[in-house]
Amino acid sequence: MPIVVIPLAFRGTTQGEGEISVPAGNIKDCLESVSARAPGFLELCLDAEGHAQRWLKFFVNEVQLDESLDALSVEIGEDDRLEVLAAVAGG
């Protein structure tokens, strides 16, 4: 099963869990699977129209997805590791 790495800022929804195994599918399917176990997670990842939040980056097996792709439709295989990275701003 693929593993989704949860950003530290989103771990309140996962009770502090940093990695969650989910069934294979596309990135959106994986995020929805995490949200089934961690209500509120999907709302942190998607905007009101169902698109990935603009401050999120996705890495599959440590390779950043090209921003020109529709990241949510990228397929994640059984042995893949999907890392969700949330940009943090501050001063």
CSV table of C-alpha atoms in Angstrom, one decimal:
chain,number,residue,atom,x,y,z
A,1,MET,CA,0.0,0.0,0.0
A,2,PRO,CA,1.2,3.5,-0.7
A,3,ILE,CA,2.2,5.7,2.2
A,4,VAL,CA,1.0,9.3,2.5
A,5,VAL,CA,3.4,11.5,4.5
A,6,ILE,CA,1.3,14.1,6.4
A,7,PRO,CA,2.8,17.6,6.9
A,8,LEU,CA,3.4,18.6,10.5
A,9,ALA,CA,0.9,21.5,10.3
A,10,PHE,CA,-1.9,19.0,9.3
A,11,ARG,CA,-1.2,16.4,11.9
A,12,GLY,CA,-3.8,17.7,14.3
A,13,THR,CA,-6.4,15.9,12.0
A,14,THR,CA,-4.4,12.7,12.2
A,15,GLN,CA,-3.9,12.7,16.0
A,16,GLY,CA,-0.2,13.3,15.4
A,17,GLU,CA,0.3,10.4,12.9
A,18,GLY,CA,2.9,11.4,10.4
A,19,GLU,CA,2.5,8.5,7.8
A,20,ILE,CA,-0.7,6.7,6.8
A,21,SER,CA,-1.0,3.7,4.5
A,22,VAL,CA,-3.8,4.0,2.0
A,23,PRO,CA,-5.1,2.1,-1.0
A,24,ALA,CA,-3.4,2.9,-4.4
A,25,GLY,CA,-5.2,5.3,-6.7
A,26,ASN,CA,-4.6,8.9,-7.8
A,27,ILE,CA,-3.4,11.6,-5.4
A,28,LYS,CA,-7.0,12.8,-4.8
A,29,ASP,CA,-8.0,9.2,-3.9
A,30,CYS,CA,-5.1,8.9,-1.5
A,31,LEU,CA,-6.0,12.2,0.2
A,32,GLU,CA,-9.7,11.1,0.5
A,33,SER,CA,-8.5,7.8,2.1
A,34,VAL,CA,-6.5,9.8,4.7
A,35,SER,CA,-9.5,12.0,5.3
A,36,ALA,CA,-11.7,8.9,5.9
A,37,ARG,CA,-9.5,8.2,8.9
A,38,ALA,CA,-8.7,11.8,9.7
A,39,PRO,CA,-11.8,14.0,9.2
A,40,GLY,CA,-10.8,17.6,8.3
A,41,PHE,CA,-7.7,16.6,6.4
A,42,LEU,CA,-9.1,16.8,2.9
A,43,GLU,CA,-10.4,20.3,3.7
A,44,LEU,CA,-6.9,21.4,4.5
A,45,CYS,CA,-5.6,20.1,1.1
A,46,LEU,CA,-8.4,21.2,-1.3
A,47,ASP,CA,-10.0,24.5,-2.0
A,48,ALA,CA,-13.8,25.1,-2.3
A,49,GLU,CA,-13.7,24.0,-6.0
A,50,GLY,CA,-11.9,20.7,-5.2
A,51,HIS,CA,-8.5,21.8,-6.5
A,52,ALA,CA,-5.2,21.4,-4.5
A,53,GLN,CA,-4.5,24.4,-2.3
A,54,ARG,CA,-2.0,26.6,-4.1
A,55,TRP,CA,0.5,26.4,-1.2
A,56,LEU,CA,0.7,22.6,-1.4
A,57,LYS,CA,3.5,20.7,-3.1
A,58,PHE,CA,3.4,17.0,-3.8
A,59,PHE,CA,6.3,14.6,-4.0
A,60,VAL,CA,6.2,11.1,-5.2
A,61,ASN,CA,9.1,9.0,-4.1
A,62,GLU,CA,11.0,12.2,-3.2
A,63,VAL,CA,10.5,13.7,-6.7
A,64,GLN,CA,8.5,17.0,-6.8
A,65,LEU,CA,5.6,16.9,-9.3
A,66,ASP,CA,5.7,19.4,-12.0
A,67,GLU,CA,3.4,22.3,-11.2
A,68,SER,CA,2.0,22.3,-14.7
A,69,LEU,CA,0.4,18.8,-14.1
A,70,ASP,CA,-3.0,18.2,-12.6
A,71,ALA,CA,-1.4,16.8,-9.5
A,72,LEU,CA,-4.6,15.3,-8.1
A,73,SER,CA,-4.9,13.0,-11.1
A,74,VAL,CA,-1.4,11.5,-10.9
A,75,GLU,CA,-1.5,7.8,-10.2
A,76,ILE,CA,0.1,6.5,-7.0
A,77,GLY,CA,1.3,2.9,-7.1
A,78,GLU,CA,1.4,0.2,-4.4
A,79,ASP,CA,5.0,0.9,-3.5
A,80,ASP,CA,4.9,4.7,-3.8
A,81,ARG,CA,5.4,7.3,-1.1
A,82,LEU,CA,3.4,10.4,-1.5
A,83,GLU,CA,4.6,13.4,0.5
A,84,VAL,CA,2.3,16.4,1.0
A,85,LEU,CA,4.3,19.5,1.7
A,86,ALA,CA,2.6,22.6,3.0
A,87,ALA,CA,4.4,25.9,2.5
A,88,VAL,CA,4.6,27.9,5.7
A,89,ALA,CA,4.8,31.7,5.7
A,90,GLY,CA,5.7,33.9,8.6
A,91,GLY,CA,7.8,36.7,9.7
